[in-house]
Short mmCIF file of C-alpha atoms in Angstrom, two decimals:
data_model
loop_
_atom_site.label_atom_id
_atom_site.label_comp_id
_atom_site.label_asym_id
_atom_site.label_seq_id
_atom_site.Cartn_x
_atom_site.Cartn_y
_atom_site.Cartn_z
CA UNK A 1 0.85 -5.06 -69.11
CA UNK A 2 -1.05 -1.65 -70.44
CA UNK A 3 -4.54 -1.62 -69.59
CA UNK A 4 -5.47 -1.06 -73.33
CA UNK A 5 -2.91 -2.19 -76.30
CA UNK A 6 -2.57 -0.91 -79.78
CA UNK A 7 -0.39 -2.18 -82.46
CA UNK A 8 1.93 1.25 -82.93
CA UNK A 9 2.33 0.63 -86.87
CA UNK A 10 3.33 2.28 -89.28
CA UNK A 11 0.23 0.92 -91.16
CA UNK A 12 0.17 1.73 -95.26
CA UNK A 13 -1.90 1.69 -97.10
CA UNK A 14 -3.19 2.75 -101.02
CA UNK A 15 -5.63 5.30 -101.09
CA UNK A 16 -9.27 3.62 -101.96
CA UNK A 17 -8.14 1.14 -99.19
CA UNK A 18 -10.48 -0.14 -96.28
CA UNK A 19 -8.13 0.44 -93.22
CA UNK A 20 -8.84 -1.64 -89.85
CA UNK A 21 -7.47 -0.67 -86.85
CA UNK A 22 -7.80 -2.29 -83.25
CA UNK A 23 -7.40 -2.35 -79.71
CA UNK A 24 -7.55 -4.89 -76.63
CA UNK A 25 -8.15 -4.18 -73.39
CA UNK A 26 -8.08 -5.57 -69.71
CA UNK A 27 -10.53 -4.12 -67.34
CA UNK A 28 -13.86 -4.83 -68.03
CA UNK A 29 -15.15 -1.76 -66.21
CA UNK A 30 -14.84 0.41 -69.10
CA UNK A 31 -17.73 1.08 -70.67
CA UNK A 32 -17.40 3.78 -73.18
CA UNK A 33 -14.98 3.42 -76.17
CA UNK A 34 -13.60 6.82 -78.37
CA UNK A 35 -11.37 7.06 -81.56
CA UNK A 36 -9.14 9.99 -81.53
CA UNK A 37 -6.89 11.06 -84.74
CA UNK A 38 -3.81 12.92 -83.97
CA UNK A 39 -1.89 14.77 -86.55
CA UNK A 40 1.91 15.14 -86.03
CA UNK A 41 2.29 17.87 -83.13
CA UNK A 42 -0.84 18.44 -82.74
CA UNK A 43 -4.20 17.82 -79.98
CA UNK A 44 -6.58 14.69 -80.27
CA UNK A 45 -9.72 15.29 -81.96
CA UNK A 46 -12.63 12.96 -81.37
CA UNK A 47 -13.88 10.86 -84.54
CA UNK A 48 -16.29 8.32 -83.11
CA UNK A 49 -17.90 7.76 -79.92
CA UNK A 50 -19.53 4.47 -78.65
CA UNK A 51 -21.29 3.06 -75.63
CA UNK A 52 -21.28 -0.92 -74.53
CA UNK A 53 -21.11 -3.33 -77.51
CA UNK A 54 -22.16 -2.86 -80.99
CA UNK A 55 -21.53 -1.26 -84.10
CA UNK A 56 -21.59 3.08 -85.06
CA UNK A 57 -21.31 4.27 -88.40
CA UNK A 58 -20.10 8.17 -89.41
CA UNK A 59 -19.57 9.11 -92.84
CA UNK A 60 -16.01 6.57 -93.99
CA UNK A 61 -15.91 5.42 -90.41
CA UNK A 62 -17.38 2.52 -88.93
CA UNK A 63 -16.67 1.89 -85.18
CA UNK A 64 -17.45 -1.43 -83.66
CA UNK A 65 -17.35 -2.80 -79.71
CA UNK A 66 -16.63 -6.48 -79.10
CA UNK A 67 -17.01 -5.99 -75.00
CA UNK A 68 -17.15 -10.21 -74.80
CA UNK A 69 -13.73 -9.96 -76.31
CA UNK A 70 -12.63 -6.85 -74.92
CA UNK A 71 -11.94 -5.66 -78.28
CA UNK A 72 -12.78 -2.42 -80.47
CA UNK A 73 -11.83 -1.86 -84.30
CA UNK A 74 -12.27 1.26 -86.15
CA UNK A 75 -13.10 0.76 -90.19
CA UNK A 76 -12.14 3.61 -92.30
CA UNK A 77 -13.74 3.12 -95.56
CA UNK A 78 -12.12 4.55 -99.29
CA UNK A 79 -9.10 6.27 -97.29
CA UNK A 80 -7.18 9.33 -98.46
CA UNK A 81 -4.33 10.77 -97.96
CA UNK A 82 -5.69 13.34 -95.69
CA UNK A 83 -6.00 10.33 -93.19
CA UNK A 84 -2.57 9.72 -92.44
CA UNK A 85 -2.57 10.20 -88.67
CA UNK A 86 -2.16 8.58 -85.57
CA UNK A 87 -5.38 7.13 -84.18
CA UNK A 88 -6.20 6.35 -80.63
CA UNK A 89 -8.39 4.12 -78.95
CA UNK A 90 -9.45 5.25 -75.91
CA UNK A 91 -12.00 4.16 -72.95
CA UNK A 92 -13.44 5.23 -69.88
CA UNK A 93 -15.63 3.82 -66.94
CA UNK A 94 -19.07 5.05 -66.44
CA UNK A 95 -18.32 6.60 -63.60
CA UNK A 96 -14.99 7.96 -64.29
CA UNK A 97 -16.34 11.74 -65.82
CA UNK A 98 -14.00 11.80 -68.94
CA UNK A 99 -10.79 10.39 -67.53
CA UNK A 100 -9.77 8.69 -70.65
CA UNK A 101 -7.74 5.87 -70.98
CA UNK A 102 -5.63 5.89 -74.02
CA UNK A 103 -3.60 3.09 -76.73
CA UNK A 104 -0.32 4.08 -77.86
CA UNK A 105 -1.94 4.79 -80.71
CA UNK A 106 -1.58 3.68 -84.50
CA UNK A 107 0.14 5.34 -86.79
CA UNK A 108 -1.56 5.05 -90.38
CA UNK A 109 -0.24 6.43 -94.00
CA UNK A 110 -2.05 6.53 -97.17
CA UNK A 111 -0.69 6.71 -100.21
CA UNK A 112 -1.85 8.62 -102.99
CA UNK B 1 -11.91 30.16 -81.56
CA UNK B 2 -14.01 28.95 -79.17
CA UNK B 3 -12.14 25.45 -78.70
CA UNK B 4 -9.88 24.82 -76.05
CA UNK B 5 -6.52 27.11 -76.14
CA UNK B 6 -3.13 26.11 -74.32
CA UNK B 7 -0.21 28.45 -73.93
CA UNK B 8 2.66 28.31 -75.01
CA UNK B 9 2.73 25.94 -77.38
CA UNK B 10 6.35 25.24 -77.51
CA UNK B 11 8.75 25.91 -74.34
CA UNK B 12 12.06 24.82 -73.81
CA UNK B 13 13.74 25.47 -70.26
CA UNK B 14 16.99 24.39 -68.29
CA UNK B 15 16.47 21.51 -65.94
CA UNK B 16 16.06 22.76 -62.44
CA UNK B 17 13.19 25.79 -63.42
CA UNK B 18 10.07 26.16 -62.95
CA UNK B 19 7.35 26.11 -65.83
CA UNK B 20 3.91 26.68 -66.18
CA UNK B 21 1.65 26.07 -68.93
CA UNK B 22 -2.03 27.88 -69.22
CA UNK B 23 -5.20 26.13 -70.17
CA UNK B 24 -8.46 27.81 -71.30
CA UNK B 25 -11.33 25.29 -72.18
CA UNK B 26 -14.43 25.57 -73.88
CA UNK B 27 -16.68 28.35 -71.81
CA UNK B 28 -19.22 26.49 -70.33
CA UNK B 29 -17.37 23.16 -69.76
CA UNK B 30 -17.16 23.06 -65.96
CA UNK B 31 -15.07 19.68 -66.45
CA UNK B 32 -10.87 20.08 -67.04
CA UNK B 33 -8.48 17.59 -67.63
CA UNK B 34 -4.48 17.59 -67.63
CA UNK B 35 -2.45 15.01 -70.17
CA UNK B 36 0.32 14.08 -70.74
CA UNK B 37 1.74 12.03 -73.91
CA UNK B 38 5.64 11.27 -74.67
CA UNK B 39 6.28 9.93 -78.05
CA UNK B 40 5.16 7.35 -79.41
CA UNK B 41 2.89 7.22 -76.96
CA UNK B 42 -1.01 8.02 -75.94
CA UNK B 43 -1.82 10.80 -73.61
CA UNK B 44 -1.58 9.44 -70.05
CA UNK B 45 -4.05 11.18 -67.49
CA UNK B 46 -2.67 13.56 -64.99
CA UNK B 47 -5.30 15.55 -63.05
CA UNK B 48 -9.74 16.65 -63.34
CA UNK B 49 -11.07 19.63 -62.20
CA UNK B 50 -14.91 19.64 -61.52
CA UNK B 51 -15.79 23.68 -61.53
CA UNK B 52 -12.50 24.68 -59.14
CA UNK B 53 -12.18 21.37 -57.39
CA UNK B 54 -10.06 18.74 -57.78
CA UNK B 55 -11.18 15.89 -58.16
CA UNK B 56 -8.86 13.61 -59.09
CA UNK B 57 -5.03 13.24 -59.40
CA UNK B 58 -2.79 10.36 -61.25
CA UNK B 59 0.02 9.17 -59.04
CA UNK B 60 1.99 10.33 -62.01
CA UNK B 61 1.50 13.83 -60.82
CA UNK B 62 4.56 13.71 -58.47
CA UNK B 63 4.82 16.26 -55.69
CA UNK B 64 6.77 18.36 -58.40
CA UNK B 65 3.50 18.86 -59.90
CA UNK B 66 0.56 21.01 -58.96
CA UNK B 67 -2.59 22.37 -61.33
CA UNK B 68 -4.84 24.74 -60.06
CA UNK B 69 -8.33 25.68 -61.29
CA UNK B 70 -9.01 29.03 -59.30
CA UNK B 71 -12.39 30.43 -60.39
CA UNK B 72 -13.83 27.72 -62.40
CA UNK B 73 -12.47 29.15 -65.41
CA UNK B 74 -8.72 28.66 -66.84
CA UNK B 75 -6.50 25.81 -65.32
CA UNK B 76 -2.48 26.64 -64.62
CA UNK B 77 -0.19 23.12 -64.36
CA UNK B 78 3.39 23.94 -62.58
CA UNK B 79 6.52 21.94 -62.78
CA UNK B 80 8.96 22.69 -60.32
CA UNK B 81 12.65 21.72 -60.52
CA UNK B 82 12.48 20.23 -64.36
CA UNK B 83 13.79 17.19 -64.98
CA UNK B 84 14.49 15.63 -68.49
CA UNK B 85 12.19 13.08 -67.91
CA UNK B 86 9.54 15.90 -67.67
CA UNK B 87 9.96 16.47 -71.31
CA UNK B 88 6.92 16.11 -72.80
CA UNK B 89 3.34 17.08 -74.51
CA UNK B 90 0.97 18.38 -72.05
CA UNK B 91 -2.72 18.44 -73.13
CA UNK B 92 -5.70 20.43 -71.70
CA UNK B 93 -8.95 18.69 -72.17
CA UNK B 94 -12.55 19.97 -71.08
CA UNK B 95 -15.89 18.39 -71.23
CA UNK B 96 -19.37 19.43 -70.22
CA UNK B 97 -20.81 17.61 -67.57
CA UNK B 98 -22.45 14.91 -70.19
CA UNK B 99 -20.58 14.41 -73.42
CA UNK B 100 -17.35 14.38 -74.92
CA UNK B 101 -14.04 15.62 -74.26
CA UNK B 102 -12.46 18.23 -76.64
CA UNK B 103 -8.26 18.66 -76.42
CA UNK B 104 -6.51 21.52 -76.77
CA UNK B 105 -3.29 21.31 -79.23
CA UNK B 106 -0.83 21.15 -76.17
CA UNK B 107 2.25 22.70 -74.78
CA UNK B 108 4.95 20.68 -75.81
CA UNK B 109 8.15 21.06 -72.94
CA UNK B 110 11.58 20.23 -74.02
CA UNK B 111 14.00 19.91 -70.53
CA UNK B 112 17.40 20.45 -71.51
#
């Protein structure tokens, strides 16, 4: 069993839709919990960044920590097409420097 | 640009070469990390350089593998004897000693 699991998709969606997106994980060492988008051949870029349990907001995107559950969501609010990307969940230890671990990611489309 | 640049982007080779991809991160991020993602999949972690040591290696670096980080600066990954299986995205990564990771857009390898 992966360390962290993520529903691969394909997730679609309408545009104007509230997307939800999720991951579990195992090991209850990890501590801090990153979203990633990845367009099609392309690097990860970092969309939200959160530390122990609770909830972040950015702009459309809402990131929340369940660490009792061992379970993150990401909330993109009135989603575009410009969205349609893979998004990873990904989480590190706190002592671990930025050795990420990663989902398989999710891939998402909106439709216009 | 002043994000982090990998080169080349694209390289296809026979199996049995040898390959090496270039990584230059952020300027004063004095952490560096090697990925690697398949399809489908996240990017699984390979290797982290603190400055020009390194610090850590994934047992998925076989003995095939070897990154160097020689002044600090730019990181070099080698593959010796390709193998299909080696076929892949390899990301560069670099952080600063607190904060966030930034990826590079990868050299994606194609063994044939």
């Amino acid at each position: 069993q992966k360390e962290v699991e993520q529903d691969p998709g394909p997730l679609s969606v309408p545009e104007g839709a509230i997307v939800s997106l999720n991951c579990t994980y195992s090991n209850s060492a990890f501590q801090y919990f990153m979203w990633y988008r990845q367009y099609s051949r392309k690097g990860p870029e970092l969309l939200m960044y959160t530390y122990s349990s609770g909830n972040k907001e950015d702009g459309r995107f809402t990131a929340q920590v369940d660490k009792s559950s061992k379970y993150i969501s990401l909330f993109i609010r009135d989603s575009q097409p410009s969205d349609s990307a893979t998004y990873l969940c990904a989480m590190r230890r706190g002592n671990a420097g930025n050795m990420l671990t990663f989902g398989g990611g999710t891939r998402l489309m909106v439709k216009p | 640009d002043t994000g982090v640049s990998q080169n080349p982007r694209h390289k296809i080779t026979k199996r049995g070469q040898n390959v090496t991809f270039r990584c230059d991160p952020i300027s004063e991020h004095n952490r560096l990390y090697w990925y690697r993602q398949t399809l489908g999949q996240g990017p699984e972690f390979l290797t982290y350089f603190q400055n020009e040591a390194q610090l850590e290696k994934s047992r998925l670096l076989s003995d095939r593998f070897s990154a160097e980080r020689p002044k600090g600066s730019f990181s070099t990954l080698e593959i010796q004897r390709t193998e299909q299986g080696d076929s892949a995205m390899y990301l560069c990564a670099s952080s600063p000693s607190v904060g966030d990771a930034f990826f590079g857009q990868g050299t994606r390898l194609t063994v044939v």
